[in-house]
PDB file of C-alpha atoms in Angstrom:
ATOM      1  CA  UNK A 254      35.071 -66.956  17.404  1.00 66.00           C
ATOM      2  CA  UNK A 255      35.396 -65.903  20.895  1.00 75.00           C
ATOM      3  CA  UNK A 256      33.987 -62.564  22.116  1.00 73.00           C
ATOM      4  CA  UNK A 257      37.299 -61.027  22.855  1.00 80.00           C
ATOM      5  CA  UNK A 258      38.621 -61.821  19.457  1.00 78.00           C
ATOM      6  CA  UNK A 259      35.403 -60.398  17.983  1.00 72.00           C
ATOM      7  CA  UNK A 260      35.673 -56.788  19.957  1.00 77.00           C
ATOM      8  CA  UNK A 261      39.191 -57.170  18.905  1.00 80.00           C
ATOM      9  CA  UNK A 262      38.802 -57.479  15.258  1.00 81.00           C
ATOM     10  CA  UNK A 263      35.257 -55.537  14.966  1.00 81.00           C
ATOM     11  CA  UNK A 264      34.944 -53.499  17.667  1.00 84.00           C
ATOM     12  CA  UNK A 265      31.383 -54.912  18.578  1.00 85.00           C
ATOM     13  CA  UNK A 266      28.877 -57.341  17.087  1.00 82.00           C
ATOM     14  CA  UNK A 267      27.207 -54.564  15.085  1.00 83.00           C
ATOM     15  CA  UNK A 268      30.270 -54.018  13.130  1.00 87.00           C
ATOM     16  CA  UNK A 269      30.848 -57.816  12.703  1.00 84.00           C
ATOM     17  CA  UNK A 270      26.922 -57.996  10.988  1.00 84.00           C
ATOM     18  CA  UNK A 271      27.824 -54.748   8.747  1.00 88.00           C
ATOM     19  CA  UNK A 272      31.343 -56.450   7.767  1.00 89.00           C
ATOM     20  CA  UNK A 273      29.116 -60.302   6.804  1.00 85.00           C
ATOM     21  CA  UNK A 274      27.056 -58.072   4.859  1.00 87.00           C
ATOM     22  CA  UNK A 275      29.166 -55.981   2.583  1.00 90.00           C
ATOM     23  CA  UNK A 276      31.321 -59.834   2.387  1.00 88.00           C
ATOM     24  CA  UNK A 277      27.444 -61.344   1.153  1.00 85.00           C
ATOM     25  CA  UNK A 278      27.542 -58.781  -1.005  1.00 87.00           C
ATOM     26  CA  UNK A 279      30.560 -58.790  -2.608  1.00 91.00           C
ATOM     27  CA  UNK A 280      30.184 -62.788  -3.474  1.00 88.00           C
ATOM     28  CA  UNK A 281      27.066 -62.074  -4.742  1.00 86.00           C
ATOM     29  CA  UNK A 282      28.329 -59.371  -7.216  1.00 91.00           C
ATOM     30  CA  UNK A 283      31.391 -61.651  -8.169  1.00 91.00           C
ATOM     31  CA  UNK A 284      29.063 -64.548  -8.553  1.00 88.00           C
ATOM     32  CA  UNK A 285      27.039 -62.748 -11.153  1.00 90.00           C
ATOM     33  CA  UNK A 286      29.831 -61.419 -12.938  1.00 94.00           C
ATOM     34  CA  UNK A 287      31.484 -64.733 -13.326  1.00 92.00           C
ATOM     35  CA  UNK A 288      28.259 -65.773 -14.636  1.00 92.00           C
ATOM     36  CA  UNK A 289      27.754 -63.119 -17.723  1.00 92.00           C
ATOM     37  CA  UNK A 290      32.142 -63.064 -18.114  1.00 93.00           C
ATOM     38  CA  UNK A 291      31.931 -67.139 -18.461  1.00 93.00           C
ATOM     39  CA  UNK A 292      28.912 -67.276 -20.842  1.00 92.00           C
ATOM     40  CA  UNK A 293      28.210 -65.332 -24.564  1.00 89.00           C
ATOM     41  CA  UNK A 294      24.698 -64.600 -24.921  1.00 87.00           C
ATOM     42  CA  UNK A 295      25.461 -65.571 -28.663  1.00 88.00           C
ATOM     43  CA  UNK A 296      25.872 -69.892 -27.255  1.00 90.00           C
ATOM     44  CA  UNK A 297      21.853 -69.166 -26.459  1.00 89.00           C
ATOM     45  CA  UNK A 298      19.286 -69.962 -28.928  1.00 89.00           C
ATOM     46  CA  UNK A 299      17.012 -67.041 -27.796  1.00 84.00           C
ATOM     47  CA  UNK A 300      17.009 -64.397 -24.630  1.00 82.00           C
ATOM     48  CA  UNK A 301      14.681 -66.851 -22.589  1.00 81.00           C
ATOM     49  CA  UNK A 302      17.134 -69.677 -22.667  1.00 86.00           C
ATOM     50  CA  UNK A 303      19.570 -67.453 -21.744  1.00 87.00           C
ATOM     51  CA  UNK A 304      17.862 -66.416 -18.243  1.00 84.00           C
ATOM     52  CA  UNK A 305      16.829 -69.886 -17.747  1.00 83.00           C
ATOM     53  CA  UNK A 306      20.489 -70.450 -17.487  1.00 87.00           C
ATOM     54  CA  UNK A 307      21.349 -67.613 -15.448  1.00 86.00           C
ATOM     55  CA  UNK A 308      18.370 -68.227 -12.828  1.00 82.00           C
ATOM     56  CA  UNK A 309      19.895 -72.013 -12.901  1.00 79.00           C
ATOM     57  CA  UNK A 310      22.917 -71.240 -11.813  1.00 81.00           C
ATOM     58  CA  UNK A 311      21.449 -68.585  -8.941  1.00 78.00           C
ATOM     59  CA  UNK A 312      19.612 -71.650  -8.072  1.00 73.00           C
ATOM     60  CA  UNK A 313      22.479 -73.945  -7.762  1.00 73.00           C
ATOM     61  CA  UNK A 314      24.717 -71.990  -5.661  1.00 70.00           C
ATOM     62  CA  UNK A 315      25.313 -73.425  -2.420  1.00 63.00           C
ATOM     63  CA  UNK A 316      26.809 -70.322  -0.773  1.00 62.00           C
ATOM     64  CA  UNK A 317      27.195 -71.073   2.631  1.00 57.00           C
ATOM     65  CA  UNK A 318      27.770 -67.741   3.643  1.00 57.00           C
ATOM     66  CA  UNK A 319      24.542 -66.013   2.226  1.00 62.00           C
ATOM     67  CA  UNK A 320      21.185 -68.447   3.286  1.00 62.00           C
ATOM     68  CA  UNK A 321      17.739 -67.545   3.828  1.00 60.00           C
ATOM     69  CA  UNK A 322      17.772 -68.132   7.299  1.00 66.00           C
ATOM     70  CA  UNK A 323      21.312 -65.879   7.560  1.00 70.00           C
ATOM     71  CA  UNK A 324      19.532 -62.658   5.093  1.00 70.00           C
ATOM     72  CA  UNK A 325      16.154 -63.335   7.574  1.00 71.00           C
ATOM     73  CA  UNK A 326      17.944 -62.747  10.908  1.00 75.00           C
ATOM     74  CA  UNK A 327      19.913 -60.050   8.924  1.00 76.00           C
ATOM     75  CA  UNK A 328      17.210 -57.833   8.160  1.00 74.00           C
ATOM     76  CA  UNK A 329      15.632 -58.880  11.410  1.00 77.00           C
ATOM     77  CA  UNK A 330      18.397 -57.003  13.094  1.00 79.00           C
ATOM     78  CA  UNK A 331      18.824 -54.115  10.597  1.00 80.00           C
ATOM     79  CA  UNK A 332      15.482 -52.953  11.675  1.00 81.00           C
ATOM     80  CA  UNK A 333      17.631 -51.988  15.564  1.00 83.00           C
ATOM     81  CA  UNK A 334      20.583 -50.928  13.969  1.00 87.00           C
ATOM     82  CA  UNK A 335      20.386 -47.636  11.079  1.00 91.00           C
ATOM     83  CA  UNK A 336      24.332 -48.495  10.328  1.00 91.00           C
ATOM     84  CA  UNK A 337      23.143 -51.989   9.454  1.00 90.00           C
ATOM     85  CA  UNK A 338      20.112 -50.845   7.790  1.00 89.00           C
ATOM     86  CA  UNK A 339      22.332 -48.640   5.542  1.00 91.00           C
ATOM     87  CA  UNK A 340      24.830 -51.419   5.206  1.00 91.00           C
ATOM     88  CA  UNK A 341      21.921 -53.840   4.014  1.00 87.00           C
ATOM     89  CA  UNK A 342      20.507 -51.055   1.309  1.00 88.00           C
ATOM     90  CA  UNK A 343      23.885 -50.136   0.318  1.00 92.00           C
ATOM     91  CA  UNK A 344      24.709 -54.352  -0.679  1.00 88.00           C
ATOM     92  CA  UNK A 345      21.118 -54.626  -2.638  1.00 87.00           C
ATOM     93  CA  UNK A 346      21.660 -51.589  -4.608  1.00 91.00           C
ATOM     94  CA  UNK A 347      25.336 -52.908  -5.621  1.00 93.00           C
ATOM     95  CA  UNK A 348      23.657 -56.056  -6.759  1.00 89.00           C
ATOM     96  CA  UNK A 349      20.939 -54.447  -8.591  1.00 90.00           C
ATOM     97  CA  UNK A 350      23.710 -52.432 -10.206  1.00 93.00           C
ATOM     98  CA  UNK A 351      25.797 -55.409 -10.706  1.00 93.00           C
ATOM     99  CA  UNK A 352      22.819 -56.781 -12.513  1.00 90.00           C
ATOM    100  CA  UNK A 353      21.932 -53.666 -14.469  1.00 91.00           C
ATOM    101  CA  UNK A 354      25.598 -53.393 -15.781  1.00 92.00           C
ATOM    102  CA  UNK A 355      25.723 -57.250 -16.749  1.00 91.00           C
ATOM    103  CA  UNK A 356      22.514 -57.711 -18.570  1.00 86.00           C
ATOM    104  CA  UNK A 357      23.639 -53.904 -20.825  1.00 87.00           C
ATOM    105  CA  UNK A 358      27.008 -55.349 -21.349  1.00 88.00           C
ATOM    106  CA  UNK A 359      25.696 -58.790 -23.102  1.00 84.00           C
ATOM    107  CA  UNK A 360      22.166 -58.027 -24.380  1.00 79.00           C
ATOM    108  CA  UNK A 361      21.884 -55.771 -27.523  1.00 75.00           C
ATOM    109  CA  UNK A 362      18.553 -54.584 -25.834  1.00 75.00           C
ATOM    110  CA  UNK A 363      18.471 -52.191 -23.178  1.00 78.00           C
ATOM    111  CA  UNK A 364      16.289 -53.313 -20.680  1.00 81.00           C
ATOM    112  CA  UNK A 365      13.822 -51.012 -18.671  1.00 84.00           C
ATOM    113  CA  UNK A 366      13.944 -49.881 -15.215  1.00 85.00           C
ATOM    114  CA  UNK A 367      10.879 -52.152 -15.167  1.00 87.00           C
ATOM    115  CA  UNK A 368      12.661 -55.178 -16.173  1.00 85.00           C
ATOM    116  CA  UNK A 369      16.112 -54.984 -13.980  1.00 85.00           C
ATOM    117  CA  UNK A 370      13.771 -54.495 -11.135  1.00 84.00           C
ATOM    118  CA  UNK A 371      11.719 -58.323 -12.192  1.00 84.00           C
ATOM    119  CA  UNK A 372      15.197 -59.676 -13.019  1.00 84.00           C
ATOM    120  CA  UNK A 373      16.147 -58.249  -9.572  1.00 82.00           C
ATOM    121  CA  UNK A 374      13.017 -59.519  -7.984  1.00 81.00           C
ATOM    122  CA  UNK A 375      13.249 -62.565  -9.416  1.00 80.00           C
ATOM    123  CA  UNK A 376      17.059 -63.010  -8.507  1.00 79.00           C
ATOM    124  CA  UNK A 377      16.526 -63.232  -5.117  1.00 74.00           C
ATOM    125  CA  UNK A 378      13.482 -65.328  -5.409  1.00 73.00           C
ATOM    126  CA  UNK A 379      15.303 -68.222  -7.306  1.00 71.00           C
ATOM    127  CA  UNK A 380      17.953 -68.113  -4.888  1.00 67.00           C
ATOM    128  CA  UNK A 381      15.662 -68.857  -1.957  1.00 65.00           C
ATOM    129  CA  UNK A 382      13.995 -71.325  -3.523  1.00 63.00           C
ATOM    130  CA  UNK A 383      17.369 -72.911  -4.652  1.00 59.00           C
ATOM    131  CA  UNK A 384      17.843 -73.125  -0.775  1.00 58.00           C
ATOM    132  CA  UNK A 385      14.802 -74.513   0.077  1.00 59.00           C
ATOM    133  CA  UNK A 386      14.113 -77.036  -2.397  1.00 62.00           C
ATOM    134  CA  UNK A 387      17.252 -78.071  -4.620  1.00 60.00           C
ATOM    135  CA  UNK A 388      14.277 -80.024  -6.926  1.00 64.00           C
ATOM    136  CA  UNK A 389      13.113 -76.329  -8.312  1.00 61.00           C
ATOM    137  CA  UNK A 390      16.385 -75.952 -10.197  1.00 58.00           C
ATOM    138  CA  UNK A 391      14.543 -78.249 -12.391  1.00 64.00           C
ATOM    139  CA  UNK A 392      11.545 -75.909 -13.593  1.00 65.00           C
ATOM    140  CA  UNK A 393      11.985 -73.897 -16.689  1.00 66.00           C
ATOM    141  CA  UNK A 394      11.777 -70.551 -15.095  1.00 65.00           C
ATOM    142  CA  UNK A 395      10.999 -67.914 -18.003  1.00 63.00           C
ATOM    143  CA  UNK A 396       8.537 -70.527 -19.378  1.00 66.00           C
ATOM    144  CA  UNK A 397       6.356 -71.020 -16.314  1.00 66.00           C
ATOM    145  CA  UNK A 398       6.615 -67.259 -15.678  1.00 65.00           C
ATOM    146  CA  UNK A 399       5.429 -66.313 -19.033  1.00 64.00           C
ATOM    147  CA  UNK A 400       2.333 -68.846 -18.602  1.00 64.00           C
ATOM    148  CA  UNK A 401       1.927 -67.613 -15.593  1.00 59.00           C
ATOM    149  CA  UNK A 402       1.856 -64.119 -16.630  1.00 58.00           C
ATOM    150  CA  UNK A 403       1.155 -63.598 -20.666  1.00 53.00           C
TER     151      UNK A 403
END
């Protein structure tokens, strides 16, 4: 895009990063209601194959518009820009909600604070590793976490 068409659509590269950002955002949302709208937590033989196949999927996306290197240089910039900064925090929190409102509507369990922030945590994880090595898509996620961990 040339820069005449980008001052005339966005008004300056700041607002061009801000308007990538609530777009990354919205896929991701739409992404992860898809997910939990396409599947019934009932076609899962327990709660841990049920993330397993949720984390899959975040691992097999191949979103070109959201990348590690893209979300990197993102937050690289954020921290010169507050309006970007804000846009950033505003996205995360949308997903996290996203999440939150997901997991209530298809598990019988509500889940803690505690929890939607590791399913957060481990959201994003997944989908950087999904990025950097298509082979990890393999690995039974809750199972190595839970030796890892229990």
């Amino acid at each position: 895009m040339s820069h005449s068409k980008v001052l005339r659509y966005f008004g300056d590269k700041n607002s061009l990063n801000i308007a990538a950002v609530h777009r990354a955002g919205q896929m991701l949302c739409s992404q992860i209601i898809d997910w939990f709208e396409a599947r019934d937590i009932k076609e899962f033989s327990d709660m841990k194959a049920y993330m397993n196949a949720f984390f899959h999927s975040v691992s097999e996306s191949r979103n070109m518009l959201i990348t590690p290197k893209k979300i990197i240089m993102t937050t690289a910039l954020a921290s010169y820009s507050k309006e970007l900064q804000n846009a950033v925090r505003e996205e995360l929190h949308h997903i996290y909600v996203t999440l939150q409102e997901q997991f209530a509507a298809n598990y019988e369990k509500k889940l803690s604070e505690e929890e939607i922030h590791i399913i957060f945590f481990i959201y994003f994880g997944i989908y950087y590793v999904g990025f950097i090595d298509p082979k990890m898509t393999e690995i039974d996620i809750t199972k190595g976490i839970s030796q890892l961990f229990l």
